[in-house]
mmCIF file of C-alpha atoms in Angstrom:
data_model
loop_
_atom_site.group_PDB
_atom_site.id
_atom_site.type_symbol
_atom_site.label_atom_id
_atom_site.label_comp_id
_atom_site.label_asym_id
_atom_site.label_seq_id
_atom_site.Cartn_x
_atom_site.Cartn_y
_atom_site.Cartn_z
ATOM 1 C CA UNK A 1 -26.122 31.823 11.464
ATOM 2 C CA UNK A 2 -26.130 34.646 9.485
ATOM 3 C CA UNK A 3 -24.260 33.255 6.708
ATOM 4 C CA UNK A 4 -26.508 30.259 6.591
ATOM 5 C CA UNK A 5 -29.488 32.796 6.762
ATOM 6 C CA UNK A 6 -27.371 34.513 3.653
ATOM 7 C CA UNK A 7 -27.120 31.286 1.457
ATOM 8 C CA UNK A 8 -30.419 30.043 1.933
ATOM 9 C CA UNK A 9 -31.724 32.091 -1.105
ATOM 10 C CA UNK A 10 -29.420 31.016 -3.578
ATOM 11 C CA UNK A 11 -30.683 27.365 -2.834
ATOM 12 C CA UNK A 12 -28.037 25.206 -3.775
ATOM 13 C CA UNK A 13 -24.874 26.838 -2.661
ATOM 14 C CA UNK A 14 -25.371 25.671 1.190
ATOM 15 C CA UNK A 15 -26.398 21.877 -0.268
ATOM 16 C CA UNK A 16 -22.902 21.813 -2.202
ATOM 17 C CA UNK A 17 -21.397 23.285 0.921
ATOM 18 C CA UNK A 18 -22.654 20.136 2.468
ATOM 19 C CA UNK A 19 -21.823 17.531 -0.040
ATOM 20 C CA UNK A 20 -18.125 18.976 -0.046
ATOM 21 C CA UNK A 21 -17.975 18.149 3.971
ATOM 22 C CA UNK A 22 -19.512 15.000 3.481
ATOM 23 C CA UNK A 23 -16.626 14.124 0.764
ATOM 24 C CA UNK A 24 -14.158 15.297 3.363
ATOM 25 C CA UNK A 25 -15.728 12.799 5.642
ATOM 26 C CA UNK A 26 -14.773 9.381 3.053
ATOM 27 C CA UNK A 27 -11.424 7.573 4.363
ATOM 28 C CA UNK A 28 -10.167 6.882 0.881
ATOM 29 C CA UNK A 29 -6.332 5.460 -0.003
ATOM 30 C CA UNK A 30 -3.470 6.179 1.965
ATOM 31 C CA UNK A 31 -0.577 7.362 -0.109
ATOM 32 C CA UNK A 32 2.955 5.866 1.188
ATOM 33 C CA UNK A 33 6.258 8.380 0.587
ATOM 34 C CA UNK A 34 8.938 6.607 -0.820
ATOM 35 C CA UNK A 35 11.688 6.482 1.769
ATOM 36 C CA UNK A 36 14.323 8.379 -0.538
ATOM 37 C CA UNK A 37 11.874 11.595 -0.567
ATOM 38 C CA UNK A 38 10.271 11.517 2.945
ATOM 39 C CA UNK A 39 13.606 11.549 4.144
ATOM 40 C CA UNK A 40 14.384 14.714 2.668
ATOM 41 C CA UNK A 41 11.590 15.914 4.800
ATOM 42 C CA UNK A 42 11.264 18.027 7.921
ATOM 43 C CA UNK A 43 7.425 19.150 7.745
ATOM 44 C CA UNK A 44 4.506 20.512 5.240
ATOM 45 C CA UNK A 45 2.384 23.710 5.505
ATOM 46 C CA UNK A 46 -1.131 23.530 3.872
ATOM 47 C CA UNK A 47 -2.659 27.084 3.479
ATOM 48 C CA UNK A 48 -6.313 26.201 3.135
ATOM 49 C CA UNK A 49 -7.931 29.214 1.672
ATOM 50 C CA UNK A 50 -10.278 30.337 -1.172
ATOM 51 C CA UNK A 51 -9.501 32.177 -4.259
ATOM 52 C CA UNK A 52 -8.173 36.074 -4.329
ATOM 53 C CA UNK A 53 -7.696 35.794 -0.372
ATOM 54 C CA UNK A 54 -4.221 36.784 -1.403
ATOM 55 C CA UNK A 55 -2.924 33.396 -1.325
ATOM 56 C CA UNK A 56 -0.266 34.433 -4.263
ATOM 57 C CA UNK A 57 1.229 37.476 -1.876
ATOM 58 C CA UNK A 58 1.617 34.677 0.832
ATOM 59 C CA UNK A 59 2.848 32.104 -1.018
ATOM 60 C CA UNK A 60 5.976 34.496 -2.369
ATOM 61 C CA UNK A 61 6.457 35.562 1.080
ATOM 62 C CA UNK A 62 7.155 31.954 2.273
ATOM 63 C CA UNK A 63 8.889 31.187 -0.877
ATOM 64 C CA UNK A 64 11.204 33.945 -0.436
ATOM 65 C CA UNK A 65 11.626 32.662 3.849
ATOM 66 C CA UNK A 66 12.469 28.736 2.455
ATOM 67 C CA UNK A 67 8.884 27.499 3.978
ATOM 68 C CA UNK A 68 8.332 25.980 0.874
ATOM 69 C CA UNK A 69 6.924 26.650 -2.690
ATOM 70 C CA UNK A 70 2.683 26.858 -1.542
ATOM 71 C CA UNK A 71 1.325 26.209 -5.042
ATOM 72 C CA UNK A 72 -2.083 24.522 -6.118
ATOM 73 C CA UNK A 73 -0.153 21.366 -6.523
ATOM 74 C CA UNK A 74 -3.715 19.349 -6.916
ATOM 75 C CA UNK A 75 -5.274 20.432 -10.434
ATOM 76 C CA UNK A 76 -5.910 24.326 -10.590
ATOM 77 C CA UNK A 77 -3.102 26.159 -12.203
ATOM 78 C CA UNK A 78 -0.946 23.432 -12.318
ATOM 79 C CA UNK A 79 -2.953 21.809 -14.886
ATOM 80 C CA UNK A 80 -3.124 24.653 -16.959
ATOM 81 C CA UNK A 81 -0.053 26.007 -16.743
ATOM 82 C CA UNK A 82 1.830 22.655 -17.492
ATOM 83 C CA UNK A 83 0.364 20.366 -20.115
ATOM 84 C CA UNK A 84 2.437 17.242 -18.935
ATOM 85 C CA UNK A 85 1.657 17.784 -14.957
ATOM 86 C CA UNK A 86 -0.334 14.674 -13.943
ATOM 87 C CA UNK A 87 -3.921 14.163 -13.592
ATOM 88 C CA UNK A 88 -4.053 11.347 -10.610
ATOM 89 C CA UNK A 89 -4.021 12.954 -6.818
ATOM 90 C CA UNK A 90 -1.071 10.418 -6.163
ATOM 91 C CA UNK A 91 1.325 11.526 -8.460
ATOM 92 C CA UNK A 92 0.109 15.053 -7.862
ATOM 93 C CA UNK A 93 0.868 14.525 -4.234
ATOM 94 C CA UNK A 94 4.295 13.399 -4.562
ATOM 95 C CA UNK A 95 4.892 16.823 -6.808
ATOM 96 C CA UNK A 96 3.514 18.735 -3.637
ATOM 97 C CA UNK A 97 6.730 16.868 -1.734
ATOM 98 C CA UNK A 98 9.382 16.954 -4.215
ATOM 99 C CA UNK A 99 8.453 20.138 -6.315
ATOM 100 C CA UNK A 100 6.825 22.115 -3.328
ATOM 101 C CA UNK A 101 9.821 21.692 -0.666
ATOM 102 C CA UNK A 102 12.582 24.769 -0.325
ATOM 103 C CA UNK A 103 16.117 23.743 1.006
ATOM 104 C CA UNK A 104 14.915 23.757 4.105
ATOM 105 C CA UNK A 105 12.954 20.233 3.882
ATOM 106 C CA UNK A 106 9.569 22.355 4.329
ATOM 107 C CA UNK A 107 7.129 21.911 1.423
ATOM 108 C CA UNK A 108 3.805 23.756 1.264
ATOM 109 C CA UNK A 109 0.720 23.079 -0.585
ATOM 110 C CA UNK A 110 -2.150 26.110 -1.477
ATOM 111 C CA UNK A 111 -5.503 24.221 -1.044
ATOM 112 C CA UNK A 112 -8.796 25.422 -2.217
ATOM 113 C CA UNK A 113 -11.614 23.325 -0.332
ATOM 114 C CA UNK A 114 -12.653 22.454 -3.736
ATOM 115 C CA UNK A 115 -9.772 20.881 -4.463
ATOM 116 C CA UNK A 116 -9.947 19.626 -1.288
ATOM 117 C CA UNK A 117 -13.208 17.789 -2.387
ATOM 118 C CA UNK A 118 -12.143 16.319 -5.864
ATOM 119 C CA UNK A 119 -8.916 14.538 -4.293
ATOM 120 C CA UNK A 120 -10.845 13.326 -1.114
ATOM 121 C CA UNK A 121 -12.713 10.979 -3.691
ATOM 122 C CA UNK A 122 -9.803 8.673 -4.310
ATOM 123 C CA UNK A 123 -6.969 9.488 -1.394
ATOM 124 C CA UNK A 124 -6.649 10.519 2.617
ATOM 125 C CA UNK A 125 -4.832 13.699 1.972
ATOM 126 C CA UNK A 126 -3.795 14.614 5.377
ATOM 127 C CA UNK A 127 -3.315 11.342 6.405
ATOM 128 C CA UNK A 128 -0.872 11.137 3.249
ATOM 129 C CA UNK A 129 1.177 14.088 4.049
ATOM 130 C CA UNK A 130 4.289 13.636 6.407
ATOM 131 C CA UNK A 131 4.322 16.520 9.283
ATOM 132 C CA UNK A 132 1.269 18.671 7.935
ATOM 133 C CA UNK A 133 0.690 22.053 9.854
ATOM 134 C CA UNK A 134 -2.531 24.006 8.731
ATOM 135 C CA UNK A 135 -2.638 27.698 7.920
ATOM 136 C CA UNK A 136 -6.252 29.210 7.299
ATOM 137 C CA UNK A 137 -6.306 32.194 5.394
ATOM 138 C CA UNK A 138 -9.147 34.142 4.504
ATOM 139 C CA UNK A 139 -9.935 37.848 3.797
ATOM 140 C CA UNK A 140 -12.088 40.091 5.666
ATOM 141 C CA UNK A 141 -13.107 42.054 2.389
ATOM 142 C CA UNK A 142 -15.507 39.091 0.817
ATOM 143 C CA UNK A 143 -17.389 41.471 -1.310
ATOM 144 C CA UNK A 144 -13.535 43.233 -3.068
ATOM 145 C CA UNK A 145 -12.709 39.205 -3.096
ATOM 146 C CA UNK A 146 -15.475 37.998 -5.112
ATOM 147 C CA UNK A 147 -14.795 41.590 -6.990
ATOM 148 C CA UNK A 148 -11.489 40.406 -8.090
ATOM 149 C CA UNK A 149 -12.156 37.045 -8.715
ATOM 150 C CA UNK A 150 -14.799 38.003 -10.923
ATOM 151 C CA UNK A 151 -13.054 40.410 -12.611
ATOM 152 C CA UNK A 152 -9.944 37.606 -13.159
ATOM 153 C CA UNK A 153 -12.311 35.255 -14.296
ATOM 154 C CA UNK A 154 -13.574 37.572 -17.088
ATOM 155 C CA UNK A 155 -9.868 38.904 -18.378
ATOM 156 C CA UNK A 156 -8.110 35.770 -17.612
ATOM 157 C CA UNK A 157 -5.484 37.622 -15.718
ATOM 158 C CA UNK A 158 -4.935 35.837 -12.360
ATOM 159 C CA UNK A 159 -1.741 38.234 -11.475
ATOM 160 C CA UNK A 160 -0.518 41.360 -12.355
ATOM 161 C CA UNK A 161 2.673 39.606 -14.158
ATOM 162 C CA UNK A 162 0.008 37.793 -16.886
ATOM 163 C CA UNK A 163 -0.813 40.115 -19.953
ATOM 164 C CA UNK A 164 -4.323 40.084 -21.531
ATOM 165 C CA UNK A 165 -5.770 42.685 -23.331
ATOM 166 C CA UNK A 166 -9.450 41.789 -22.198
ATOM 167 C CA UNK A 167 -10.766 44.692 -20.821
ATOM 168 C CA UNK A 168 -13.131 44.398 -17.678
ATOM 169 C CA UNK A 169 -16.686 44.884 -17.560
ATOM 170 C CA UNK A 170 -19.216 45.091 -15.044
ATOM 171 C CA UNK A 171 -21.067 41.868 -14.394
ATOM 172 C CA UNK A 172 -23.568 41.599 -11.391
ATOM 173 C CA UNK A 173 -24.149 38.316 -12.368
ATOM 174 C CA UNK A 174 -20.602 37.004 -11.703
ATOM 175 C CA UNK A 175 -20.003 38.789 -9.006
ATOM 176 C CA UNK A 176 -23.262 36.923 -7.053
ATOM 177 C CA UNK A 177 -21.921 33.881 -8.387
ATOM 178 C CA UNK A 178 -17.850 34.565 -7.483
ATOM 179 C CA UNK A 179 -19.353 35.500 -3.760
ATOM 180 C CA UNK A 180 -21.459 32.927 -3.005
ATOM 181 C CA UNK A 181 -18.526 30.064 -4.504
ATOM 182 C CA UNK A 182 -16.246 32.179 -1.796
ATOM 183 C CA UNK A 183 -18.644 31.801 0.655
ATOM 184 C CA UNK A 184 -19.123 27.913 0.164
ATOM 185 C CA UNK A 185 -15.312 27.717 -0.042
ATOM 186 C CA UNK A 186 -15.062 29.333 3.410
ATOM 187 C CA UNK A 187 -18.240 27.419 5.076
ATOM 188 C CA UNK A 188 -16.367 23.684 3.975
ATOM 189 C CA UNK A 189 -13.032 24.917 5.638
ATOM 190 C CA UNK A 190 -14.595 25.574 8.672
ATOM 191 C CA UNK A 191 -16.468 22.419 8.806
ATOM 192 C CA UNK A 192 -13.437 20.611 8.141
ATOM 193 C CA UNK A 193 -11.649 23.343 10.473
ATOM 194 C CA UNK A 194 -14.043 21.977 13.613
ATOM 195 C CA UNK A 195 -14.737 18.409 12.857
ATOM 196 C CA UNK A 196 -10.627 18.053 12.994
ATOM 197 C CA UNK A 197 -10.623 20.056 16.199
ATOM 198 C CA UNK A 198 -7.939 22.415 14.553
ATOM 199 C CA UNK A 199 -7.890 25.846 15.757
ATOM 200 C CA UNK A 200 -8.478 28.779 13.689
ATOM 201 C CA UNK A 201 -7.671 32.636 14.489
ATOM 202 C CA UNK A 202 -9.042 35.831 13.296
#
C-alpha cells in the first residue's frame, strides 16, 4: 500500500506497472527445443530482477560455480554489445540455452520485467524454457539503486571494467525517473511473483 500510495503522484508509472502484468497475462507461441540442445540440458535459473540490484556481482558468482552464464540474453546488453545477436525472442531464446549453459547443463537467464514485457508479446517464455527455477533479486537500498543507475545512465559506464571519461553530475531529475522505473520493475515481478503462486523471500 504504501508503494501504491508512493506512485500515485507520478501518474503513469503505476498504469505502465499495470499494462506490463497485463502483457504477462497473453499466452503467446510456445517455443519447441530442438532435441540435440534440450538434451544437453539439466535445468535453467531465471534471476528476475531490476537494474543495479547487483545482478552483475551475482551473475559472476554463478558463472564462476558452473550455474550457468545469467546474462540479459533477451535485448539489453546483448544487443548492444553484439551487432549480429538476433532481434526475434526465438532465436534469442535458444542463445539463452546454448550460449547461457556452463558444463554443468545449467543455463541462466538475467531478466528485467521489462524485458519480460517486450518478449511476452510474441512467445510463452516460461512455458518455453526446459526446467526453469526462479531467483528474485532485489536490493534493499532503492534510493543508492536508482543512484547508480542514474549515474550509469549519464556516463555510460555500466561496470567498473568499461572506461568513459564522462564525468558524473548531479541530476534530480534522473534520479526521480531511475527510482520510480525501479519501482515499476519491482511492482510487475511481484505481480507476476503471486499470480504464478511462486514464493519469494526477503
Amino acid at each position: 500500500m504504501v508503494v501504491l500510495e508512493f506512485l500515485r503522484p507520478a501518474g503513469s508509472v503505476s498504469a505502465e506497472a499495470m499494462i506490463a502484468m497485463r502483457l504477462f497475462r497473453r499466452r503467446a507461441a510456445t517455443v519447441e527445443i530442438p532435441p540435440d540442445i534440450l538434451s544437453g540440458i539439466k535445468a535453467g535459473i531465471l534471476v528476475c530482477t531490476s537494474p543495479r540490484s547487483g545482478s552483475n556481482h551475482l551473475a559472476g558468482l554463478m558463472a564462476s560455480a558452473e550455474l550457468g552464464r545469467p546474462l540479459e540474453w533477451f535485448g539489453g546488453r546483448r544487443l548492444l554489445e553484439l551487432p549480429d545477436y538476433p532481434r526475434a525472442p526465438r532465436a534469442q531464446l535458444l542463445r539463452a540455452v546454448t550460449d547461457g549453459r556452463s558444463s554443468s547443463g545449467i543455463y541462466a537467464i538475467k531478466l528485467f520485467a521489462s524485458q519480460f514485457a517486450q518478449v511476452a508479446k510474441k512467445l510463452n517464455l516460461p512455458a518455453s524454457l526446459p526446467n526453469p527455477r526462479y531467483v528474485r533479486l532485489t536490493r534493499r537500498d532503492r534510493l543508492g539503486q536508482a543512484i547508480s543507475w542514474a549515474r550509469a545512465r549519464q556516463t555510460r559506464r555500466f561496470r567498473s571494467t568499461e572506461i568513459n571519461d564522462t564525468p558524473p553530475r548531479y541530476d534530480g531529475g534522473a534520479i526521480v525517473d531511475s527510482l520510480e522505473r525501479i519501482l515499476m520493475e519491482n511492482l510487475a515481478w511481484d505481480g507476476w511473483f503471486a499470480k504464478n503462486g511462486l514464493p519469494t523471500f526477503l
